[in-house]
Tab-separated table of C-alpha atoms in Angstrom:
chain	number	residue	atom	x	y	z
A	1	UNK	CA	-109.800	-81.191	-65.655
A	2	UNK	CA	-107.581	-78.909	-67.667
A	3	UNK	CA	-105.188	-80.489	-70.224
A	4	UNK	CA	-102.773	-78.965	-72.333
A	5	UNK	CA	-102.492	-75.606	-73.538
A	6	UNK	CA	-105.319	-73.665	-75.339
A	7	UNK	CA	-103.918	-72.144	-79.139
A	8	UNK	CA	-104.751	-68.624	-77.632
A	9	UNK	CA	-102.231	-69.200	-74.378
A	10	UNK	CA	-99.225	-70.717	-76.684
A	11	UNK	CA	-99.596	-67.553	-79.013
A	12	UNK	CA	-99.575	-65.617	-75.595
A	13	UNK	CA	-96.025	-67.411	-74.383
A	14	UNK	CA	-94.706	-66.872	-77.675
A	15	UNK	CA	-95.181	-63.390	-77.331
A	16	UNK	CA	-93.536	-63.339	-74.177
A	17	UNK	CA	-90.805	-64.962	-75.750
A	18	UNK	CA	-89.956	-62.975	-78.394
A	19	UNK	CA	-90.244	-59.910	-76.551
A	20	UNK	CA	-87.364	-61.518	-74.277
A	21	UNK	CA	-85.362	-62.040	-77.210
A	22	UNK	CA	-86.218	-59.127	-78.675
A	23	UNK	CA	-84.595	-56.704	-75.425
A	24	UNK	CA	-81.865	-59.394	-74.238
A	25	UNK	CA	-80.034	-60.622	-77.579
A	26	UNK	CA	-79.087	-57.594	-79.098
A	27	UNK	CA	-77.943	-56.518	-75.841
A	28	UNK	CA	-75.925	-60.291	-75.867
A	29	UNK	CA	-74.574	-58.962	-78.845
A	30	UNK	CA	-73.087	-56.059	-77.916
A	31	UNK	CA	-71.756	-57.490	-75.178
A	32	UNK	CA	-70.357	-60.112	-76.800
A	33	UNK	CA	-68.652	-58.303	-79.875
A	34	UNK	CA	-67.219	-55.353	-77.260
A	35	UNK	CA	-65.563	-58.308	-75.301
A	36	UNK	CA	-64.145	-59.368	-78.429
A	37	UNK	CA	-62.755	-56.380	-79.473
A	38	UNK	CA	-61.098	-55.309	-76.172
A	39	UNK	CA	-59.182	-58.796	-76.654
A	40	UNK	CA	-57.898	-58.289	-79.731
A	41	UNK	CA	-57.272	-54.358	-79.191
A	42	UNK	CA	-54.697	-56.176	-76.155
A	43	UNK	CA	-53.615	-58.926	-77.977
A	44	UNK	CA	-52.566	-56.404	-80.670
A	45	UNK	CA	-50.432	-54.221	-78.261
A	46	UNK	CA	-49.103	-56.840	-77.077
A	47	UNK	CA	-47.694	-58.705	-80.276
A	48	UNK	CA	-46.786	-55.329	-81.584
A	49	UNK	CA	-44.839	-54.297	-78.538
A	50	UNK	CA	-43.185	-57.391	-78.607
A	51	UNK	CA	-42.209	-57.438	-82.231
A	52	UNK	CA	-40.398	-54.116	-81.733
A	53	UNK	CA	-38.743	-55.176	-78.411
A	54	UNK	CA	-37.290	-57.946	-80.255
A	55	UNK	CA	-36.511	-55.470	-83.197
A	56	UNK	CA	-34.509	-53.717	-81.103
A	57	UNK	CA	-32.117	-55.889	-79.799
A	58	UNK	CA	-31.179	-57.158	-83.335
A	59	UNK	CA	-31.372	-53.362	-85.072
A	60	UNK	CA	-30.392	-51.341	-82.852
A	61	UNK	CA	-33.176	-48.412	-81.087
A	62	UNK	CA	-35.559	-46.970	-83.288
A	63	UNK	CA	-33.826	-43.586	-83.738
A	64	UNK	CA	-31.607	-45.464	-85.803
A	65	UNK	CA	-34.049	-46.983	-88.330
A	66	UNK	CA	-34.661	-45.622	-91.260
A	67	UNK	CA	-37.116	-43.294	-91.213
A	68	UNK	CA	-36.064	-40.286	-93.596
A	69	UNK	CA	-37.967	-41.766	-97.167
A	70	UNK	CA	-40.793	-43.579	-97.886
A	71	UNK	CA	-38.876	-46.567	-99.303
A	72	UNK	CA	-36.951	-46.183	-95.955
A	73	UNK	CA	-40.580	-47.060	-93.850
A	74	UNK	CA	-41.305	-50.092	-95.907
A	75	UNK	CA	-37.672	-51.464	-94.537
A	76	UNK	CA	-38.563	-50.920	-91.601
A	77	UNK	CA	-41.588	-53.251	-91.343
A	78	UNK	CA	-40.490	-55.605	-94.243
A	79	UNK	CA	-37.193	-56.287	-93.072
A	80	UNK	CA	-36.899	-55.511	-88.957
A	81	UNK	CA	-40.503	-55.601	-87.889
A	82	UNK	CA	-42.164	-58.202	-90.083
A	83	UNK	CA	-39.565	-60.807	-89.186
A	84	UNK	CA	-41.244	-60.855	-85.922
A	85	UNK	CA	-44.702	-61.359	-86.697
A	86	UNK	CA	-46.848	-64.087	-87.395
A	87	UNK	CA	-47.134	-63.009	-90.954
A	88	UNK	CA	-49.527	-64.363	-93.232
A	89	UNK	CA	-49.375	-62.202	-96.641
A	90	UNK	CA	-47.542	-59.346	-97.371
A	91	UNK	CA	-49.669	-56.636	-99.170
A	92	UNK	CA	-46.750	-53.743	-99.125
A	93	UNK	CA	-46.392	-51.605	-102.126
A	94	UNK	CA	-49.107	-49.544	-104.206
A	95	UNK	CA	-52.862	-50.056	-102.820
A	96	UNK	CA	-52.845	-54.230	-103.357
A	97	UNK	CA	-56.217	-55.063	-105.537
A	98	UNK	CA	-56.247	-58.066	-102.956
A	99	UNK	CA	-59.830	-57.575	-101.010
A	100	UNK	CA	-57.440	-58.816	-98.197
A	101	UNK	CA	-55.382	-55.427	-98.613
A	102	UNK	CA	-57.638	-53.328	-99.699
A	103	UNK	CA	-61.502	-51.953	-98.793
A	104	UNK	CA	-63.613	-49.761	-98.273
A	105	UNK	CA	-63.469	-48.116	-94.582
A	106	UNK	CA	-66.015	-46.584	-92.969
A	107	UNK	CA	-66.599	-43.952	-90.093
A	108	UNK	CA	-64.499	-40.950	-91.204
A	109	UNK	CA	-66.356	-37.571	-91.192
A	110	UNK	CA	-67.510	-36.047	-94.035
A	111	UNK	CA	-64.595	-34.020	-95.494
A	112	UNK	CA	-62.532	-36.765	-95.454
A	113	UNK	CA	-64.950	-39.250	-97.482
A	114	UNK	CA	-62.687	-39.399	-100.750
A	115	UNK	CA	-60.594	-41.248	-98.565
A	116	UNK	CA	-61.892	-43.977	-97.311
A	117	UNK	CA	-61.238	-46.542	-99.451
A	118	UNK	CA	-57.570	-45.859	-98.635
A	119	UNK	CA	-56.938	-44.584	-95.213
A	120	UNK	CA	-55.857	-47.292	-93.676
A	121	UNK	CA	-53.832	-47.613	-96.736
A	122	UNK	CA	-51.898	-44.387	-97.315
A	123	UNK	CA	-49.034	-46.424	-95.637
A	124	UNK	CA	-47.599	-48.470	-98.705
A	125	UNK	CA	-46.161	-50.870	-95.844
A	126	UNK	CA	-48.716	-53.321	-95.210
A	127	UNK	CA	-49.270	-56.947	-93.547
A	128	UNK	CA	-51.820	-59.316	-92.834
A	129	UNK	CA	-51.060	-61.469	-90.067
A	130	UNK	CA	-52.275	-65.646	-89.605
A	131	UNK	CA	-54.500	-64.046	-86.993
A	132	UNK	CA	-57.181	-62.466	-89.391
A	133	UNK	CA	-55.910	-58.761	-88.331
A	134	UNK	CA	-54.531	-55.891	-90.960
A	135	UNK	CA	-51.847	-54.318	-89.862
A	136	UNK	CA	-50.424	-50.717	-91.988
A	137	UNK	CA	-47.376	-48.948	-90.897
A	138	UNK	CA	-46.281	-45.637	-91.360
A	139	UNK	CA	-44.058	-42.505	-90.369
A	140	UNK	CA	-45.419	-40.214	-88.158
A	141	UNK	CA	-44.778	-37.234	-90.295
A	142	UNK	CA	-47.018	-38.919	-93.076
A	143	UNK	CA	-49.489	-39.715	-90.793
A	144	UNK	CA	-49.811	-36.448	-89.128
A	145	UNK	CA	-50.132	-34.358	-92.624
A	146	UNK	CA	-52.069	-36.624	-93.826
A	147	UNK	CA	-49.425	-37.309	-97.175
A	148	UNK	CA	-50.067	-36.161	-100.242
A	149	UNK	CA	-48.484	-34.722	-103.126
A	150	UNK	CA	-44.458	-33.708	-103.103
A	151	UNK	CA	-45.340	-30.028	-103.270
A	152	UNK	CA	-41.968	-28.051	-102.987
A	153	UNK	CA	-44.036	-25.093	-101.629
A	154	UNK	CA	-45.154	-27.604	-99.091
A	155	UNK	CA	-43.851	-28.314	-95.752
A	156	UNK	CA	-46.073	-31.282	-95.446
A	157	UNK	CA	-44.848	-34.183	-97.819
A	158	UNK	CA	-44.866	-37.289	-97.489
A	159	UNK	CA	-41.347	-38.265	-97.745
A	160	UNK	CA	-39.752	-36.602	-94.481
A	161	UNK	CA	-36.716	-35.556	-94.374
A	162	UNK	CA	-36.469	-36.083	-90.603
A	163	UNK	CA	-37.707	-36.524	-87.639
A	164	UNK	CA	-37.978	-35.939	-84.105
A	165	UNK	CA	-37.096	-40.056	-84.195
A	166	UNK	CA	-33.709	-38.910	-85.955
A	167	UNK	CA	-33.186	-35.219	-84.252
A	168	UNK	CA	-35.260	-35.232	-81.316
A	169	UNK	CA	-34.748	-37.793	-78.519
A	170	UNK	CA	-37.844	-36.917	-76.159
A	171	UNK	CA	-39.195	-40.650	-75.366
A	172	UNK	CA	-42.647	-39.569	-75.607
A	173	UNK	CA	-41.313	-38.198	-79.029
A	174	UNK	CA	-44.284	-40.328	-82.142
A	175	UNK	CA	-41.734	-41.870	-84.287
A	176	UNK	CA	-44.591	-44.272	-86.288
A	177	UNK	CA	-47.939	-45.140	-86.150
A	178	UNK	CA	-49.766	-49.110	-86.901
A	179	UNK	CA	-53.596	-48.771	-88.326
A	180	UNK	CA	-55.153	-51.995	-87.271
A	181	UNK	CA	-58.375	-53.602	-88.223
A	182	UNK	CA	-58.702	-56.616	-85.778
A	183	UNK	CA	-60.030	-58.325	-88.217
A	184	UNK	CA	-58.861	-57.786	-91.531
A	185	UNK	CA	-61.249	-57.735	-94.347
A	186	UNK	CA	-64.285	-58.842	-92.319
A	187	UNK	CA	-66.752	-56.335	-91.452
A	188	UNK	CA	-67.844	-53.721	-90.346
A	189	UNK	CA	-64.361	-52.082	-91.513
A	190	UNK	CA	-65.086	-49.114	-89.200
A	191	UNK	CA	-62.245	-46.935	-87.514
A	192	UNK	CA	-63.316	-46.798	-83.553
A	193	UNK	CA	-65.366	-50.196	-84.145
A	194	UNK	CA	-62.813	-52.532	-85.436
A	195	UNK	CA	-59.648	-50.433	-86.833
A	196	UNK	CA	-57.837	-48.836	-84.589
A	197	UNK	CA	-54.614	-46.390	-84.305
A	198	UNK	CA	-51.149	-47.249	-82.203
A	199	UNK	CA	-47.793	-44.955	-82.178
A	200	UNK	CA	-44.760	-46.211	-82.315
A	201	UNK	CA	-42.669	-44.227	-79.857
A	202	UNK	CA	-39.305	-43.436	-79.295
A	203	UNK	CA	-38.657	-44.679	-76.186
A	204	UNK	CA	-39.673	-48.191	-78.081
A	205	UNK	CA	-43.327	-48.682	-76.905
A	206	UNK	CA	-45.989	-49.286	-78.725
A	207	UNK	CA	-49.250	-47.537	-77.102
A	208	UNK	CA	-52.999	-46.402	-78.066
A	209	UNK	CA	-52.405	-43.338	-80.455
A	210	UNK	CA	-52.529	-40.453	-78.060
A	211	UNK	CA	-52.351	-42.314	-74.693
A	212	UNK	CA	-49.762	-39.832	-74.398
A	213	UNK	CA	-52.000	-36.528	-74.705
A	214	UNK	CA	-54.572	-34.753	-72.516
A	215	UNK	CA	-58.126	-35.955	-72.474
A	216	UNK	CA	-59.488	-33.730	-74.711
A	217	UNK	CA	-57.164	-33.864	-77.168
A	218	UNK	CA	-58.589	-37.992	-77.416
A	219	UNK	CA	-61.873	-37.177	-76.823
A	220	UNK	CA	-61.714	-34.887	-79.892
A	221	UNK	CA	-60.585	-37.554	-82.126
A	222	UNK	CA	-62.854	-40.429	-80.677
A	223	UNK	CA	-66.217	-38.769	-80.772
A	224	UNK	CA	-69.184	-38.445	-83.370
A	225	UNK	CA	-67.855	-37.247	-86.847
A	226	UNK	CA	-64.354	-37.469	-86.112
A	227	UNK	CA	-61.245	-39.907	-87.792
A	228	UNK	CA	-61.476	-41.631	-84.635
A	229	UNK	CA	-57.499	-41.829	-83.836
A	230	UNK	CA	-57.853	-42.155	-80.534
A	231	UNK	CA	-60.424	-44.678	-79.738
A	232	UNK	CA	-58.385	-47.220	-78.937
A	233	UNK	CA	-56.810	-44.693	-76.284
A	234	UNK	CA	-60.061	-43.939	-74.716
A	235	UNK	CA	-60.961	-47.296	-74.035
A	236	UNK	CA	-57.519	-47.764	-72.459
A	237	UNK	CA	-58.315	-45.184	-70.704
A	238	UNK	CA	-61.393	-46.393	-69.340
A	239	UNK	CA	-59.914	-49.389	-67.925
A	240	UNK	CA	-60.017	-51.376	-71.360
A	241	UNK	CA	-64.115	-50.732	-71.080
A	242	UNK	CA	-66.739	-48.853	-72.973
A	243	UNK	CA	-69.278	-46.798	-71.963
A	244	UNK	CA	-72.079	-45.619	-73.767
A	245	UNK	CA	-74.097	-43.180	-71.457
A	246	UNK	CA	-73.675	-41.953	-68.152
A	247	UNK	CA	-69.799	-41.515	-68.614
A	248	UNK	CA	-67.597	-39.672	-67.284
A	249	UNK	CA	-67.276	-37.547	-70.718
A	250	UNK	CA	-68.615	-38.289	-73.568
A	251	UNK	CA	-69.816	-41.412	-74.420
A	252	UNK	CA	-68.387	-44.230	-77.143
A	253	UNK	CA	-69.152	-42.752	-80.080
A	254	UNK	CA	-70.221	-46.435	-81.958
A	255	UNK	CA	-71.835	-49.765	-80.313
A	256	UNK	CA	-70.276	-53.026	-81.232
C-alpha cells in the first residue's frame, strides 16, 4: 500500500502550482490596481466638484474669479478652492524641491520628454491632499499653449489676459484644468496610469478633460505616444471600465 507522496510527484504539483500563479496573479493584479484607480479617479471628481460647488456659493461663479494673471490662478486655489479640501501640504509657488511636489513623470511622447519632470508642475498652484493624491491647478489658456516664455511676438503666454471664463459665457466654455496623480509621489507617476487631467468648466463642473469633445478628439490624446489628457475621459466613457482588446476603438493604451 501506497503512502505519501514520491519526491518526483511533489516536484510535479509544484509545477502545477506555479504555473497557476504564474497566469492568475498578474492577472489579480491588474485587476486589482484598475479597481483601485477607477475609485480614486471618482472619488477625485467628486471632492473636486464639491470643493468648487461650495466655492461658489461663498465667491461668487467662476467667471468672476480671477483668472487674468498667473498670481491671479494661485488665488484661486489658495484662497477659494483650497479652503475646501482636505489639505495636507501646500507645495504652490516655483517647482517645490519637496519629492512630495515634485518628480519625475512618465508616459509623455517623445517630443515632449524635456518636460517631464515638470508637467504636472507647470501650474505653480499646487496641493497635496491627507488622501495621498497631488492635485495642480491651472488656467486653461496655460494649459492649452502649453506656457512658456512671455514672448511679445507671442500670442501664447502664459499669463492670459482673458478668457472665454471672463468674455465668453458658453457653459461648456474650459475655464481651468486639475492634473491629478491619485497617488501623489508613489509610483508609477504615469499620466493615463495614475495622473490624470479634469477641466474646470464654466458652468461650475468639474469633468474628465474632454468629456466634452467628440471621440476622436479623446481617443487622440489617450492612445500610444500621446500626453494622455484624456484618459480619464475615456474610461468615463466606457462606463468607468477599461478595456484592453476587443474594444470598441482602440484599446487602453497602459495596463495597471
Amino acid at each position: 500500500m501506497k503512502k505519501g507522496f514520491t519526491l518526483v510527484e511533489v516536484f510535479l504539483t509544484l509545477a502545477v502550482i506555479g504555473v497557476i500563479a504564474a497566469t492568475t496573479i498578474p492577472t489579480m493584479i491588474h485587476q486589482t490596481n484598475k479597481k483601485h484607480t477607477i475609485e480614486q479617479l471618482k472619488k477625485t471628481a467628486a471632492t473636486l466638484n464639491q470643493a468648487i460647488y461650495n466655492s461658489t456659493i461663498t465667491s461668487g461663479t467662476i467667471n468672476v474669479w480671477t483668472w487674468q494673471t498667473e498670481s491671479g490662478i494661485m488665488n484661486i486655489l489658495q484662497n477659494t478652492i483650497m479652503p475646501r479640501l482636505n489639505v495636507g501640504y501646500i507645495c504652490s509657488g516655483e517647482v517645490n524641491p519637496s519629492r512630495y511636489c515634485s518628480y519625475p513623470v512618465k508616459g509623455l511622447p517623445p517630443e515632449n520628454a524635456d518636460q517631464n519632470t515638470e508637467a504636472m508642475f507647470k501650474a505653480k498652484a499646487r496641493v497635496l491632499l491627507n488622501d495621498g493624491s497631488l492635485v495642480a491647478f491651472t488656467d486653461a489658456n496655460t494649459f492649452l499653449t502649453g506656457g512658456g516664455d512671455n514672448d511679445e511676438d507671442d500670442d501664447t503666454v502664459d499669463k492670459p489676459t482673458g478668457s472665454d471664463c471672463n468674455w465668453g459665457g458658453n457653459p461648456k466654455a474650459l475655464c481651468g484644468v486639475f492634473m491629478v496623480d491619485v497617488n501623489g509621489s508613489k509610483k508609477p507617476n504615469m499620466v493615463g496610469k495614475d495622473i490624470f487631467y479634469y477641466g474646470l468648466y464654466f458652468s461650475g463642473s468639474v469633468l474628465p478633460y474632454g468629456v466634452n469633445e467628440g471621440d476622436d478628439f479623446i481617443e487622440e490624446n489617450c492612445t500610444t505616444g500621446s500626453t494622455g489628457t484624456t484618459c480619464a475621459a475615456k474610461i468615463t466613457r466606457n462606463s468607468w471600465d477599461v478595456c484592453y482588446s476587443n474594444c470598441d476603438g482602440s484599446p487602453y493604451p497602459v495596463r495597471f
